[in-house]
Amino acid sequence: MRRICLGIVATAAAMLLVAPPAATATPDPATPPAAAASAKAPAQRGAVATDLRRFASNKALRAGSRNGVRVGKGSLRIGNPAGVRRYTDPYGDRQGLRYAYGTWTSRWTRSSHAYRELVPSWSAKTPVGTFLEVQVRVRTGGRTGSWDCLGIWAGGKLGGIHRTSRGSQSDDVASVLTDTVRTTSNARRWQLRVKLNRRTGTSRTPVVAALAATTSQLAPSGVSTSSPGVARGTSIKVPRYSQMIHQGHYPQWDNGGEAWCSPTSTAMVLGRWNSGPTRKQYSWVPSGHRDPWVDHAARMTYDYRYSGAGNWPFSAAYASTFSLDAFVTRLGSMRAAEPYIAKGIPLVLSISFGAGELDGSPISSSNGHILVLRGFTKKGNPIVNDPAAARNPGVRRVYKRGQLERAWLTASAGTAYVIHPRFKSLPRG
């Protein structure tokens, strides 16, 4: 769904977003079920039932069907290609280039909760001349939907194809809203399919380290405040970057400033792990631009159809190009986020709020904003890096727990980017 970082809106509930259940396809044993963290929390009105399934190991990837793709070292690569296709980049000037391809398809995955929305994500590297196409289909009752494309993606280097979502794709089972599949009625099963493409005549191949999907019902219209948990008194050191100091940068990539909350937040978390682009990789940014890695993140996550840098899966995929593990999930409450913070893993949250609904915010309201959750005070109030601050020093904020929790759950049903080094274990609930 389209995220507008600082658009004005009457209420956060005007955003009709969703949260994930708990599927039963073969999960990667190294990946914690998203629902686990919230399962032990006290009953909470409006808490979201969430479900994350990941395919991020040789075992999990080998459980899927393959055609022209091989599994090794915990990733997918093109082997003996299944065929050749022509692809025309709708935003490029070269028409109908030939690509060899292979496909990987997950098994049908059963969610433990009925769901109405699904958001895929992936970790991958795509050398120049290669790209991925990620597809989803769902099953509602006895009806199986069509394969819908959620993204044509390449990242990490300049000179490749233009990243793009595919926009509206509808059948009698589901429709696509930029980066989100929304079903017409309750569904229980889903499949992922990824097509790995490379220019004919080259041996280069995309390397897909992980695929994931998070599913949920629609976001609640209201939510009570969760009780503080294991992360009270924890504050993670995360660099502070303001999106506003980039106002007017690169109109072709949404003009910086108000529109760059997602790439700025992603850059902050990359900084937490001493990761991100090298000086050479952002050498195209003029020397007068502060924090040029933010400009790099915006360019490399920009969705040319959506005309913005707020595509959730594209943001996670960009982070993964720096050899980090990254995925999109949904967490059922602020308490469910605390185990990540307790382990030193900041989260990037998608929120929305109206006037007077988030005390201390540098902006009065937003119908779609991204920020970093980096800790909790001893009383359990969230410590954030909010990129909407006018300057870097003002980015750190402390918000009231209930206000931020409502802004998060009612806007995006607890959507979060999880970005961490592979050696850093995730919480298991």
PDB file of N, CA, C and O in Angstrom, residues 365-427:
ATOM      1  N   SER A 365       0.550  15.570  12.184  1.00  0.00           N
ATOM      2  CA  SER A 365      -0.207  14.378  11.801  1.00  0.00           C
ATOM      3  C   SER A 365       0.426  13.769  10.568  1.00  0.00           C
ATOM      4  O   SER A 365       1.248  14.410   9.890  1.00  0.00           O
ATOM      5  N   SER A 366       0.068  12.537  10.273  1.00  0.00           N
ATOM      6  CA  SER A 366       0.581  11.868   9.081  1.00  0.00           C
ATOM      7  C   SER A 366      -0.329  10.718   8.714  1.00  0.00           C
ATOM      8  O   SER A 366      -0.781   9.971   9.578  1.00  0.00           O
ATOM      9  N   ASN A 367      -0.583  10.542   7.422  1.00  0.00           N
ATOM     10  CA  ASN A 367      -1.340   9.377   6.996  1.00  0.00           C
ATOM     11  C   ASN A 367      -0.441   8.249   6.534  1.00  0.00           C
ATOM     12  O   ASN A 367      -0.880   7.311   5.873  1.00  0.00           O
ATOM     13  N   GLY A 368       0.820   8.310   6.912  1.00  0.00           N
ATOM     14  CA  GLY A 368       1.751   7.242   6.638  1.00  0.00           C
ATOM     15  C   GLY A 368       3.164   7.683   6.934  1.00  0.00           C
ATOM     16  O   GLY A 368       3.720   8.528   6.229  1.00  0.00           O
ATOM     17  N   HIS A 369       3.764   7.174   7.997  1.00  0.00           N
ATOM     18  CA  HIS A 369       5.084   7.623   8.436  1.00  0.00           C
ATOM     19  C   HIS A 369       5.867   6.416   8.929  1.00  0.00           C
ATOM     20  O   HIS A 369       5.300   5.428   9.401  1.00  0.00           O
ATOM     21  N   ILE A 370       7.190   6.494   8.801  1.00  0.00           N
ATOM     22  CA  ILE A 370       8.096   5.419   9.203  1.00  0.00           C
ATOM     23  C   ILE A 370       9.105   5.979  10.200  1.00  0.00           C
ATOM     24  O   ILE A 370       9.665   7.066   9.979  1.00  0.00           O
ATOM     25  N   LEU A 371       9.342   5.239  11.280  1.00  0.00           N
ATOM     26  CA  LEU A 371      10.357   5.652  12.256  1.00  0.00           C
ATOM     27  C   LEU A 371      11.009   4.420  12.859  1.00  0.00           C
ATOM     28  O   LEU A 371      10.592   3.280  12.609  1.00  0.00           O
ATOM     29  N   VAL A 372      12.044   4.654  13.667  1.00  0.00           N
ATOM     30  CA  VAL A 372      12.803   3.557  14.270  1.00  0.00           C
ATOM     31  C   VAL A 372      12.471   3.441  15.753  1.00  0.00           C
ATOM     32  O   VAL A 372      12.592   4.419  16.501  1.00  0.00           O
ATOM     33  N   LEU A 373      12.071   2.254  16.177  1.00  0.00           N
ATOM     34  CA  LEU A 373      11.922   1.951  17.601  1.00  0.00           C
ATOM     35  C   LEU A 373      13.261   1.433  18.105  1.00  0.00           C
ATOM     36  O   LEU A 373      13.753   0.402  17.644  1.00  0.00           O
ATOM     37  N   ARG A 374      13.856   2.165  19.058  1.00  0.00           N
ATOM     38  CA  ARG A 374      15.216   1.836  19.506  1.00  0.00           C
ATOM     39  C   ARG A 374      15.312   1.500  20.986  1.00  0.00           C
ATOM     40  O   ARG A 374      16.403   1.175  21.478  1.00  0.00           O
ATOM     41  N   GLY A 375      14.211   1.586  21.739  1.00  0.00           N
ATOM     42  CA  GLY A 375      14.302   1.263  23.149  1.00  0.00           C
ATOM     43  C   GLY A 375      13.044   1.613  23.906  1.00  0.00           C
ATOM     44  O   GLY A 375      12.021   2.004  23.325  1.00  0.00           O
ATOM     45  N   PHE A 376      13.118   1.455  25.235  1.00  0.00           N
ATOM     46  CA  PHE A 376      12.013   1.775  26.136  1.00  0.00           C
ATOM     47  C   PHE A 376      12.577   2.385  27.415  1.00  0.00           C
ATOM     48  O   PHE A 376      13.637   1.978  27.899  1.00  0.00           O
ATOM     49  N   THR A 377      11.861   3.349  27.953  1.00  0.00           N
ATOM     50  CA  THR A 377      12.246   3.904  29.244  1.00  0.00           C
ATOM     51  C   THR A 377      11.949   2.890  30.343  1.00  0.00           C
ATOM     52  O   THR A 377      11.307   1.853  30.110  1.00  0.00           O
ATOM     53  N   LYS A 378      12.363   3.196  31.570  1.00  0.00           N
ATOM     54  CA  LYS A 378      12.087   2.283  32.683  1.00  0.00           C
ATOM     55  C   LYS A 378      10.596   2.140  32.949  1.00  0.00           C
ATOM     56  O   LYS A 378      10.140   1.144  33.497  1.00  0.00           O
ATOM     57  N   LYS A 379       9.821   3.144  32.532  1.00  0.00           N
ATOM     58  CA  LYS A 379       8.364   3.062  32.681  1.00  0.00           C
ATOM     59  C   LYS A 379       7.695   2.367  31.498  1.00  0.00           C
ATOM     60  O   LYS A 379       6.484   2.176  31.499  1.00  0.00           O
ATOM     61  N   GLY A 380       8.477   2.013  30.480  1.00  0.00           N
ATOM     62  CA  GLY A 380       7.926   1.290  29.343  1.00  0.00           C
ATOM     63  C   GLY A 380       7.510   2.145  28.170  1.00  0.00           C
ATOM     64  O   GLY A 380       6.915   1.637  27.211  1.00  0.00           O
ATOM     65  N   ASN A 381       7.825   3.443  28.204  1.00  0.00           N
ATOM     66  CA  ASN A 381       7.504   4.292  27.064  1.00  0.00           C
ATOM     67  C   ASN A 381       8.549   4.112  25.961  1.00  0.00           C
ATOM     68  O   ASN A 381       9.750   4.024  26.244  1.00  0.00           O
ATOM     69  N   PRO A 382       8.112   4.075  24.705  1.00  0.00           N
ATOM     70  CA  PRO A 382       9.048   3.804  23.611  1.00  0.00           C
ATOM     71  C   PRO A 382       9.990   4.974  23.320  1.00  0.00           C
ATOM     72  O   PRO A 382       9.581   6.139  23.296  1.00  0.00           O
ATOM     73  N   ILE A 383      11.250   4.630  23.113  1.00  0.00           N
ATOM     74  CA  ILE A 383      12.263   5.569  22.656  1.00  0.00           C
ATOM     75  C   ILE A 383      12.418   5.346  21.157  1.00  0.00           C
ATOM     76  O   ILE A 383      12.632   4.213  20.710  1.00  0.00           O
ATOM     77  N   VAL A 384      12.313   6.401  20.377  1.00  0.00           N
ATOM     78  CA  VAL A 384      12.369   6.261  18.924  1.00  0.00           C
ATOM     79  C   VAL A 384      13.386   7.218  18.329  1.00  0.00           C
ATOM     80  O   VAL A 384      13.784   8.196  18.957  1.00  0.00           O
ATOM     81  N   ASN A 385      13.798   6.933  17.118  1.00  0.00           N
ATOM     82  CA  ASN A 385      14.445   7.904  16.249  1.00  0.00           C
ATOM     83  C   ASN A 385      13.423   8.273  15.190  1.00  0.00           C
ATOM     84  O   ASN A 385      13.107   7.459  14.316  1.00  0.00           O
ATOM     85  N   ASP A 386      12.885   9.478  15.295  1.00  0.00           N
ATOM     86  CA  ASP A 386      11.857   9.928  14.366  1.00  0.00           C
ATOM     87  C   ASP A 386      12.513  10.828  13.315  1.00  0.00           C
ATOM     88  O   ASP A 386      12.914  11.947  13.617  1.00  0.00           O
ATOM     89  N   PRO A 387      12.611  10.363  12.055  1.00  0.00           N
ATOM     90  CA  PRO A 387      13.336  11.139  11.048  1.00  0.00           C
ATOM     91  C   PRO A 387      12.634  12.422  10.635  1.00  0.00           C
ATOM     92  O   PRO A 387      13.222  13.235   9.910  1.00  0.00           O
ATOM     93  N   ALA A 388      11.394  12.633  11.085  1.00  0.00           N
ATOM     94  CA  ALA A 388      10.672  13.859  10.727  1.00  0.00           C
ATOM     95  C   ALA A 388      11.187  15.087  11.464  1.00  0.00           C
ATOM     96  O   ALA A 388      10.764  16.207  11.171  1.00  0.00           O
ATOM     97  N   ALA A 389      12.105  14.921  12.421  1.00  0.00           N
ATOM     98  CA  ALA A 389      12.697  16.069  13.110  1.00  0.00           C
ATOM     99  C   ALA A 389      13.423  16.955  12.106  1.00  0.00           C
ATOM    100  O   ALA A 389      13.968  16.482  11.108  1.00  0.00           O
ATOM    101  N   ALA A 390      13.453  18.248  12.383  1.00  0.00           N
ATOM    102  CA  ALA A 390      14.032  19.209  11.441  1.00  0.00           C
ATOM    103  C   ALA A 390      15.535  19.023  11.262  1.00  0.00           C
ATOM    104  O   ALA A 390      16.070  19.290  10.183  1.00  0.00           O
ATOM    105  N   ARG A 391      16.216  18.568  12.314  1.00  0.00           N
ATOM    106  CA  ARG A 391      17.660  18.376  12.262  1.00  0.00           C
ATOM    107  C   ARG A 391      18.023  17.079  12.979  1.00  0.00           C
ATOM    108  O   ARG A 391      17.267  16.572  13.800  1.00  0.00           O
ATOM    109  N   ASN A 392      19.220  16.585  12.723  1.00  0.00           N
ATOM    110  CA  ASN A 392      19.638  15.312  13.301  1.00  0.00           C
ATOM    111  C   ASN A 392      19.569  15.264  14.832  1.00  0.00           C
ATOM    112  O   ASN A 392      19.094  14.270  15.404  1.00  0.00           O
ATOM    113  N   PRO A 393      20.011  16.309  15.553  1.00  0.00           N
ATOM    114  CA  PRO A 393      19.999  16.210  17.019  1.00  0.00           C
ATOM    115  C   PRO A 393      18.601  16.002  17.605  1.00  0.00           C
ATOM    116  O   PRO A 393      18.465  15.439  18.694  1.00  0.00           O
ATOM    117  N   GLY A 394      17.550  16.464  16.905  1.00  0.00           N
ATOM    118  CA  GLY A 394      16.198  16.344  17.441  1.00  0.00           C
ATOM    119  C   GLY A 394      15.495  15.058  17.096  1.00  0.00           C
ATOM    120  O   GLY A 394      14.312  14.878  17.420  1.00  0.00           O
ATOM    121  N   VAL A 395      16.194  14.126  16.459  1.00  0.00           N
ATOM    122  CA  VAL A 395      15.558  12.893  15.985  1.00  0.00           C
ATOM    123  C   VAL A 395      15.120  11.993  17.144  1.00  0.00           C
ATOM    124  O   VAL A 395      14.050  11.370  17.090  1.00  0.00           O
ATOM    125  N   ARG A 396      15.931  11.911  18.207  1.00  0.00           N
ATOM    126  CA  ARG A 396      15.553  11.042  19.330  1.00  0.00           C
ATOM    127  C   ARG A 396      14.343  11.620  20.048  1.00  0.00           C
ATOM    128  O   ARG A 396      14.320  12.785  20.424  1.00  0.00           O
ATOM    129  N   ARG A 397      13.327  10.784  20.262  1.00  0.00           N
ATOM    130  CA  ARG A 397      12.100  11.197  20.951  1.00  0.00           C
ATOM    131  C   ARG A 397      11.655  10.086  21.892  1.00  0.00           C
ATOM    132  O   ARG A 397      11.978   8.912  21.683  1.00  0.00           O
ATOM    133  N   VAL A 398      10.889  10.459  22.890  1.00  0.00           N
ATOM    134  CA  VAL A 398      10.199   9.491  23.742  1.00  0.00           C
ATOM    135  C   VAL A 398       8.707   9.748  23.596  1.00  0.00           C
ATOM    136  O   VAL A 398       8.243  10.875  23.833  1.00  0.00           O
ATOM    137  N   TYR A 399       7.962   8.730  23.182  1.00  0.00           N
ATOM    138  CA  TYR A 399       6.521   8.864  22.998  1.00  0.00           C
ATOM    139  C   TYR A 399       5.766   8.085  24.067  1.00  0.00           C
ATOM    140  O   TYR A 399       6.314   7.149  24.684  1.00  0.00           O
ATOM    141  N   LYS A 400       4.524   8.470  24.291  1.00  0.00           N
ATOM    142  CA  LYS A 400       3.692   7.721  25.216  1.00  0.00           C
ATOM    143  C   LYS A 400       3.389   6.362  24.616  1.00  0.00           C
ATOM    144  O   LYS A 400       3.045   6.251  23.447  1.00  0.00           O
ATOM    145  N   ARG A 401       3.521   5.343  25.443  1.00  0.00           N
ATOM    146  CA  ARG A 401       3.384   3.973  24.946  1.00  0.00           C
ATOM    147  C   ARG A 401       2.049   3.752  24.236  1.00  0.00           C
ATOM    148  O   ARG A 401       1.997   3.234  23.119  1.00  0.00           O
ATOM    149  N   GLY A 402       0.962   4.140  24.881  1.00  0.00           N
ATOM    150  CA  GLY A 402      -0.355   3.902  24.309  1.00  0.00           C
ATOM    151  C   GLY A 402      -0.567   4.646  23.007  1.00  0.00           C
ATOM    152  O   GLY A 402      -1.186   4.124  22.064  1.00  0.00           O
ATOM    153  N   GLN A 403      -0.060   5.875  22.919  1.00  0.00           N
ATOM    154  CA  GLN A 403      -0.248   6.659  21.701  1.00  0.00           C
ATOM    155  C   GLN A 403       0.505   6.047  20.518  1.00  0.00           C
ATOM    156  O   GLN A 403      -0.049   5.922  19.418  1.00  0.00           O
ATOM    157  N   LEU A 404       1.769   5.679  20.722  1.00  0.00           N
ATOM    158  CA  LEU A 404       2.516   5.090  19.604  1.00  0.00           C
ATOM    159  C   LEU A 404       1.969   3.716  19.244  1.00  0.00           C
ATOM    160  O   LEU A 404       1.890   3.363  18.057  1.00  0.00           O
ATOM    161  N   GLU A 405       1.563   2.959  20.244  1.00  0.00           N
ATOM    162  CA  GLU A 405       1.019   1.623  19.965  1.00  0.00           C
ATOM    163  C   GLU A 405      -0.241   1.726  19.105  1.00  0.00           C
ATOM    164  O   GLU A 405      -0.411   0.969  18.139  1.00  0.00           O
ATOM    165  N   ARG A 406      -1.117   2.672  19.432  1.00  0.00           N
ATOM    166  CA  ARG A 406      -2.322   2.859  18.622  1.00  0.00           C
ATOM    167  C   ARG A 406      -1.970   3.330  17.217  1.00  0.00           C
ATOM    168  O   ARG A 406      -2.550   2.870  16.226  1.00  0.00           O
ATOM    169  N   ALA A 407      -1.025   4.273  17.112  1.00  0.00           N
ATOM    170  CA  ALA A 407      -0.631   4.785  15.803  1.00  0.00           C
ATOM    171  C   ALA A 407      -0.048   3.686  14.917  1.00  0.00           C
ATOM    172  O   ALA A 407      -0.166   3.733  13.690  1.00  0.00           O
ATOM    173  N   TRP A 408       0.562   2.721  15.528  1.00  0.00           N
ATOM    174  CA  TRP A 408       1.210   1.617  14.815  1.00  0.00           C
ATOM    175  C   TRP A 408       0.216   0.515  14.443  1.00  0.00           C
ATOM    176  O   TRP A 408       0.092   0.126  13.280  1.00  0.00           O
ATOM    177  N   LEU A 409      -0.525   0.039  15.445  1.00  0.00           N
ATOM    178  CA  LEU A 409      -1.419  -1.104  15.200  1.00  0.00           C
ATOM    179  C   LEU A 409      -2.621  -0.728  14.346  1.00  0.00           C
ATOM    180  O   LEU A 409      -3.031  -1.500  13.473  1.00  0.00           O
ATOM    181  N   THR A 410      -3.215   0.429  14.593  1.00  0.00           N
ATOM    182  CA  THR A 410      -4.411   0.788  13.826  1.00  0.00           C
ATOM    183  C   THR A 410      -4.076   1.270  12.417  1.00  0.00           C
ATOM    184  O   THR A 410      -4.946   1.300  11.550  1.00  0.00           O
ATOM    185  N   ALA A 411      -2.831   1.639  12.187  1.00  0.00           N
ATOM    186  CA  ALA A 411      -2.427   2.083  10.848  1.00  0.00           C
ATOM    187  C   ALA A 411      -1.952   0.935   9.986  1.00  0.00           C
ATOM    188  O   ALA A 411      -2.362   0.791   8.841  1.00  0.00           O
ATOM    189  N   SER A 412      -1.071   0.101  10.529  1.00  0.00           N
ATOM    190  CA  SER A 412      -0.438  -0.936   9.703  1.00  0.00           C
ATOM    191  C   SER A 412      -0.501  -2.312  10.335  1.00  0.00           C
ATOM    192  O   SER A 412       0.181  -3.226   9.873  1.00  0.00           O
ATOM    193  N   ALA A 413      -1.325  -2.466  11.361  1.00  0.00           N
ATOM    194  CA  ALA A 413      -1.442  -3.749  12.061  1.00  0.00           C
ATOM    195  C   ALA A 413      -0.094  -4.253  12.548  1.00  0.00           C
ATOM    196  O   ALA A 413       0.190  -5.435  12.538  1.00  0.00           O
ATOM    197  N   GLY A 414       0.753  -3.317  12.983  1.00  0.00           N
ATOM    198  CA  GLY A 414       2.028  -3.714  13.576  1.00  0.00           C
ATOM    199  C   GLY A 414       3.119  -4.034  12.583  1.00  0.00           C
ATOM    200  O   GLY A 414       4.019  -4.831  12.878  1.00  0.00           O
ATOM    201  N   THR A 415       3.093  -3.409  11.407  1.00  0.00           N
ATOM    202  CA  THR A 415       4.121  -3.680  10.396  1.00  0.00           C
ATOM    203  C   THR A 415       5.477  -3.148  10.842  1.00  0.00           C
ATOM    204  O   THR A 415       5.597  -2.029  11.339  1.00  0.00           O
ATOM    205  N   ALA A 416       6.503  -3.981  10.645  1.00  0.00           N
ATOM    206  CA  ALA A 416       7.868  -3.611  11.042  1.00  0.00           C
ATOM    207  C   ALA A 416       8.866  -4.219  10.079  1.00  0.00           C
ATOM    208  O   ALA A 416       8.665  -5.323   9.572  1.00  0.00           O
ATOM    209  N   TYR A 417       9.967  -3.483   9.836  1.00  0.00           N
ATOM    210  CA  TYR A 417      11.122  -4.076   9.162  1.00  0.00           C
ATOM    211  C   TYR A 417      12.044  -4.605  10.258  1.00  0.00           C
ATOM    212  O   TYR A 417      12.368  -3.887  11.205  1.00  0.00           O
ATOM    213  N   VAL A 418      12.490  -5.847  10.082  1.00  0.00           N
ATOM    214  CA  VAL A 418      13.502  -6.425  10.963  1.00  0.00           C
ATOM    215  C   VAL A 418      14.785  -6.533  10.155  1.00  0.00           C
ATOM    216  O   VAL A 418      14.819  -7.193   9.110  1.00  0.00           O
ATOM    217  N   ILE A 419      15.844  -5.874  10.617  1.00  0.00           N
ATOM    218  CA  ILE A 419      17.131  -5.839   9.921  1.00  0.00           C
ATOM    219  C   ILE A 419      18.213  -6.165  10.936  1.00  0.00           C
ATOM    220  O   ILE A 419      18.343  -5.469  11.946  1.00  0.00           O
ATOM    221  N   HIS A 420      18.990  -7.208  10.679  1.00  0.00           N
ATOM    222  CA  HIS A 420      20.006  -7.603  11.656  1.00  0.00           C
ATOM    223  C   HIS A 420      21.081  -8.439  10.980  1.00  0.00           C
ATOM    224  O   HIS A 420      20.843  -9.052   9.937  1.00  0.00           O
ATOM    225  N   PRO A 421      22.293  -8.492  11.562  1.00  0.00           N
ATOM    226  CA  PRO A 421      23.326  -9.387  11.037  1.00  0.00           C
ATOM    227  C   PRO A 421      22.913 -10.836  11.253  1.00  0.00           C
ATOM    228  O   PRO A 421      22.199 -11.163  12.214  1.00  0.00           O
ATOM    229  N   ARG A 422      23.359 -11.706  10.388  1.00  0.00           N
ATOM    230  CA  ARG A 422      22.959 -13.118  10.505  1.00  0.00           C
ATOM    231  C   ARG A 422      23.506 -13.773  11.765  1.00  0.00           C
ATOM    232  O   ARG A 422      22.942 -14.752  12.251  1.00  0.00           O
ATOM    233  N   PHE A 423      24.615 -13.236  12.310  1.00  0.00           N
ATOM    234  CA  PHE A 423      25.145 -13.819  13.545  1.00  0.00           C
ATOM    235  C   PHE A 423      24.311 -13.422  14.754  1.00  0.00           C
ATOM    236  O   PHE A 423      24.452 -14.012  15.832  1.00  0.00           O
ATOM    237  N   LYS A 424      23.435 -12.415  14.610  1.00  0.00           N
ATOM    238  CA  LYS A 424      22.631 -11.920  15.726  1.00  0.00           C
ATOM    239  C   LYS A 424      21.315 -12.685  15.747  1.00  0.00           C
ATOM    240  O   LYS A 424      20.478 -12.538  14.872  1.00  0.00           O
ATOM    241  N   SER A 425      21.149 -13.532  16.748  1.00  0.00           N
ATOM    242  CA  SER A 425      19.960 -14.389  16.787  1.00  0.00           C
ATOM    243  C   SER A 425      18.706 -13.561  17.078  1.00  0.00           C
ATOM    244  O   SER A 425      18.750 -12.565  17.797  1.00  0.00           O
ATOM    245  N   LEU A 426      17.596 -14.004  16.518  1.00  0.00           N
ATOM    246  CA  LEU A 426      16.324 -13.351  16.749  1.00  0.00           C
ATOM    247  C   LEU A 426      15.649 -13.913  17.998  1.00  0.00           C
ATOM    248  O   LEU A 426      15.916 -15.044  18.403  1.00  0.00           O
ATOM    249  N   PRO A 427      14.768 -13.154  18.606  1.00  0.00           N
ATOM    250  CA  PRO A 427      14.052 -13.675  19.773  1.00  0.00           C
ATOM    251  C   PRO A 427      13.143 -14.820  19.373  1.00  0.00           C
ATOM    252  O   PRO A 427      12.592 -14.849  18.266  1.00  0.00           O
TER     253      PRO A 427
END
